[in-house]
Coordinates of C-alpha atoms in Angstrom, one line a residue:
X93 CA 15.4 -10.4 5.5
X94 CA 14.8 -8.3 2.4
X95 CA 15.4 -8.4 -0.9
X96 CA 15.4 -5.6 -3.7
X97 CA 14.1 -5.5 -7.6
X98 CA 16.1 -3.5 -8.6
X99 CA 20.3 -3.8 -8.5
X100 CA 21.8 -1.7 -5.9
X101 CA 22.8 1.8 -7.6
X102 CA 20.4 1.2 -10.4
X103 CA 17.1 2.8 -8.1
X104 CA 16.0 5.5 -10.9
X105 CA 11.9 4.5 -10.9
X106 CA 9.4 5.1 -12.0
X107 CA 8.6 1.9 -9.8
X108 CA 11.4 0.3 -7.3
X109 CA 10.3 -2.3 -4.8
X110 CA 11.9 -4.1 -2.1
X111 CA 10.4 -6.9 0.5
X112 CA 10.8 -6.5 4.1
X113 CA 9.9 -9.2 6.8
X114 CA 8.5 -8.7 10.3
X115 CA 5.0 -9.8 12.2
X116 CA 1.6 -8.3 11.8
X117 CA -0.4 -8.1 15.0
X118 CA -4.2 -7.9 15.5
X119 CA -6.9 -9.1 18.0
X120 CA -4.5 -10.8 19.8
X121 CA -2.5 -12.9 17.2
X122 CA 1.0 -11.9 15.7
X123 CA 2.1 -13.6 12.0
X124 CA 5.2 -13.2 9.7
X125 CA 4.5 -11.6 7.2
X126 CA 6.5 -10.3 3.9
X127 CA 5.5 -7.2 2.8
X128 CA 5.9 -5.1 -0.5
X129 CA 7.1 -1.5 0.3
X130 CA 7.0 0.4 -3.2
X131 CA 9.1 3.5 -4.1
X132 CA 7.4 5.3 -7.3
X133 CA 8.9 8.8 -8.8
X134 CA 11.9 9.4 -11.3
X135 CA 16.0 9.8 -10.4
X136 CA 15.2 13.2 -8.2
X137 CA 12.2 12.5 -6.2
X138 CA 10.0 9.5 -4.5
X139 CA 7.0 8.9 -3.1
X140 CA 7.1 5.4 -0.7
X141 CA 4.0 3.4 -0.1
X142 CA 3.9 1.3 2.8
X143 CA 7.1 1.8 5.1
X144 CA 7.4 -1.9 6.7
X145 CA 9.7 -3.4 8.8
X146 CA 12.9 -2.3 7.3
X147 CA 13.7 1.0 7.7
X148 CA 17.4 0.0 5.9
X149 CA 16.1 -1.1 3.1
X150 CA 13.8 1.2 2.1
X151 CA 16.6 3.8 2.6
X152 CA 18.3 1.7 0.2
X153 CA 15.7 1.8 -2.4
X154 CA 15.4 5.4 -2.0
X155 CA 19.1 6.0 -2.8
X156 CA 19.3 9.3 -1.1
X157 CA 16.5 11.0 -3.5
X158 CA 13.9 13.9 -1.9
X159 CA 11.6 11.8 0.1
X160 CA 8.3 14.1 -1.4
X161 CA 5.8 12.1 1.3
X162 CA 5.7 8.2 3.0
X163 CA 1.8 7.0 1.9
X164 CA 0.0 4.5 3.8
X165 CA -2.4 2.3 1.8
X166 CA -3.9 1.8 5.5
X167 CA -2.8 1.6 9.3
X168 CA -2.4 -2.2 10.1
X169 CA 0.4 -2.4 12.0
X170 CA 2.8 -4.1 9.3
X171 CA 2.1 -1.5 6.9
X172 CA 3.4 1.7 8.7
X173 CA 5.2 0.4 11.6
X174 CA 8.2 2.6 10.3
X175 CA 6.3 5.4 8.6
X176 CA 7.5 7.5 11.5
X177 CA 11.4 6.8 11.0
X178 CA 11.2 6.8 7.4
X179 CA 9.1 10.2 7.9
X180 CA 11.6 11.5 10.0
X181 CA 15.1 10.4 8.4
X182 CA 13.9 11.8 5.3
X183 CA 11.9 15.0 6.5
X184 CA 8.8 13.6 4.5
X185 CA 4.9 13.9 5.7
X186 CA 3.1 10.8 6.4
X187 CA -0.2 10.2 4.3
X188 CA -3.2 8.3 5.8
X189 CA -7.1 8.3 5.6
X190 CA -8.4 9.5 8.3
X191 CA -11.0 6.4 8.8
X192 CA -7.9 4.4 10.0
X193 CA -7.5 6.2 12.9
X194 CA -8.1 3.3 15.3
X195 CA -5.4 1.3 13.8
X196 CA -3.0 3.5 13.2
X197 CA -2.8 4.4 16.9
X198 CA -2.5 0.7 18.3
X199 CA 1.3 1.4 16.6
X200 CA 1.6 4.9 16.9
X201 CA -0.8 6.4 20.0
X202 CA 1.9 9.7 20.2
X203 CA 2.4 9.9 16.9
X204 CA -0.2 11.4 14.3
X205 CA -0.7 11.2 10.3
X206 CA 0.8 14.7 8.8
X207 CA -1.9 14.8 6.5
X208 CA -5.0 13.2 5.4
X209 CA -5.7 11.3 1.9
X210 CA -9.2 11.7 0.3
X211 CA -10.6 10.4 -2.5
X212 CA -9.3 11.3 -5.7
X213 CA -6.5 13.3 -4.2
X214 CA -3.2 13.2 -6.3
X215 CA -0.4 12.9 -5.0
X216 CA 3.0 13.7 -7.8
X217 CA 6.4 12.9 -7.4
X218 CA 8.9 13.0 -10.2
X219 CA 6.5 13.4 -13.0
X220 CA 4.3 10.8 -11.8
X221 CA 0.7 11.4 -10.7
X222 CA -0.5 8.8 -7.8
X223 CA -4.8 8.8 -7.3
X224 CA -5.9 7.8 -4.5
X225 CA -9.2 5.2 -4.6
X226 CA -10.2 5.2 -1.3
X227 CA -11.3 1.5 -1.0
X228 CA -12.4 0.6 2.3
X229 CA -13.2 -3.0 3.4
X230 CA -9.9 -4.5 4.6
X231 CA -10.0 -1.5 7.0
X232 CA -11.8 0.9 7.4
X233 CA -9.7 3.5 5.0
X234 CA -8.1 1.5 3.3
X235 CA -6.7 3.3 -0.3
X236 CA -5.3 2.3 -3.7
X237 CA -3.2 4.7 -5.6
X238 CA -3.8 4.7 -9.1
X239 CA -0.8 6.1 -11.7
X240 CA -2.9 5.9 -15.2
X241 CA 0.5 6.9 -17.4
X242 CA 2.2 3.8 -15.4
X243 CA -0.4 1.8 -16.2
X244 CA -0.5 0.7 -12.4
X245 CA -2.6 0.8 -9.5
X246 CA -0.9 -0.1 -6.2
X247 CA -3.5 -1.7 -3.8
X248 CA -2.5 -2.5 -0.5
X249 CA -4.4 -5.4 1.0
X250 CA -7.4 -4.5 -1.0
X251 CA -6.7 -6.7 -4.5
X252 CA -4.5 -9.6 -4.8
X253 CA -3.0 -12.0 -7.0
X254 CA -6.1 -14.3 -6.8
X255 CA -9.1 -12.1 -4.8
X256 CA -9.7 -9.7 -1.9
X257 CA -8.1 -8.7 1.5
X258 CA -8.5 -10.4 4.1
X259 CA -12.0 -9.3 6.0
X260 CA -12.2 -11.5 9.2
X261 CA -10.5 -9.3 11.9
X262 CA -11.8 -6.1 13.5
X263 CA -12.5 -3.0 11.4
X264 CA -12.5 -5.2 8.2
X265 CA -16.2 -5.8 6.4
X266 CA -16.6 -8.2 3.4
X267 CA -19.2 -7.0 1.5
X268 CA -17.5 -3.3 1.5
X269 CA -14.2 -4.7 0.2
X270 CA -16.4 -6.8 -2.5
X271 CA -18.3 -3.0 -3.5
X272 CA -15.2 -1.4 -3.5
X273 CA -13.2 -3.6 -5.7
X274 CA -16.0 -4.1 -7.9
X275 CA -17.1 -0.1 -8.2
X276 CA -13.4 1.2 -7.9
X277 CA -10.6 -1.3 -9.0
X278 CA -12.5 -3.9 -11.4
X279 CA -13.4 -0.7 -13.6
X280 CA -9.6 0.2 -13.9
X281 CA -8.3 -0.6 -17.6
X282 CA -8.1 -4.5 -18.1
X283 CA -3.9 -4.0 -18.3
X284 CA -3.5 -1.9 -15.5
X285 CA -1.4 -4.0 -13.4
X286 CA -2.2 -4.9 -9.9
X287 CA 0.7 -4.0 -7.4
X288 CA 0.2 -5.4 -4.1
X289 CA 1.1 -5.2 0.0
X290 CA 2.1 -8.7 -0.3
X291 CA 2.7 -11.5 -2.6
X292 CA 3.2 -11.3 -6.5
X293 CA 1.2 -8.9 -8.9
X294 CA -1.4 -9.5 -11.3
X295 CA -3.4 -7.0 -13.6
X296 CA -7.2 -6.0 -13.4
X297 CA -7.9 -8.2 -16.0
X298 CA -6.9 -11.3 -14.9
X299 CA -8.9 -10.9 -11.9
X300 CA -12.2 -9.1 -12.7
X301 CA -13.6 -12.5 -14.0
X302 CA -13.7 -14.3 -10.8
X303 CA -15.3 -11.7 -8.8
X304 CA -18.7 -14.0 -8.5
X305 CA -16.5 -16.6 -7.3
X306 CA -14.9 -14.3 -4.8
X307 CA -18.6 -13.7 -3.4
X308 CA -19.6 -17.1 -3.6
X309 CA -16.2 -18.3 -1.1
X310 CA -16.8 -15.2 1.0
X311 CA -14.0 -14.0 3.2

């Protein structure tokens, strides 16, 4: 099941989106799960971030424009179980930090990341500039990618509408996801908006006052 944001011939950026819908799968439990998959860059060229589920879809969003590299905000398996495919169909390097390396090959143990992401790399496609934040917590690597002129930073499972990531399941760590956010995202202009790997969006400022009650529930 997916849906798009944008009609169907009308995929110019800087920002398309479409939600896919599969399973996530970790210490022994499998969920549903919709996920955001983002397409950022102009009429010519795109960057995609997070290549779930749907490797139709997002071909759909991309519309047949240069594929300049598929970006994983981290490895969980819902997040870059078609990075490979996408990667491949569209002759595009795959982007990962190279702290997710456990994760990544649970889905992928013959397949390796084309290149690594560090922090404060930037990655451009059509005009745009991507940052990447590294922001581990979620996972061990786990990386936002900030585009100041959009006025957006794209955050995985880091941020959402409403706290952090979720931090109870292996390689995840509470108190780092509650340092990064707070040192990395929660400095981030007050309008930046908030894009997420699930769910709707929200903007830095509407979240930066709770983050005492974020510690207080705890993950």
């Amino acid at each position: 099941m997916t849906h798009a944001s944008t009609p169907e011939g009308l995929h110019k950026g800087p920002i398309d989106h479409v939600v896919t819908h599969g399973t996530f799968s970790l210490d022994g439990g499998t969920w549903e799960v919709d996920n955001n998959v983002w397409v950022v860059g102009d009429e010519n060229e795109v960057v995609v971030i997070d290549a779930a589920h749907d490797p139709e879809a997002i071909g759909g969003i991309i519309a047949g424009r240069r594929v300049v590299a598929v970006v994983c905000t981290h490895a969980h398996d819902d997040h870059v179980n078609q990075a490979p495919r996408l990667a491949d169909t569209f002759n595009a390097p795959i982007l990962l930090n190279p702290a997710e390396a456990p994760l990544w090959e649970m889905t992928h143990p013959n397949r390796t990341p084309d290149q690594e992401i560090t922090d404060g790399q930037v990655i451009k496609a059509g005009g745009i500039e991507l940052r990447a934040l590294v922001t581990p917590g979620h996972s061990p690597g786990s990386t936002c990618l900030y585009a100041p002129e959009l006025k957006t930073v794209f955050t995985g499972d880091t941020l959402f509408n409403g706290g952090p990531g979720a931090t109870g399941r292996s390689y995840s760590s509470f108190d780092t996801i509650i340092d990064s956010i707070r040192g990395t995202l929660l400095p981030l202009p007050g309008d930046t908006e908030v894009r997420t790997g699930h769910g709707d969006g929200t903007t830095i400022g509407s979240e930066a006052p709770h983050l005492e009650e974020w510690i207080a529930r705890g993950h």
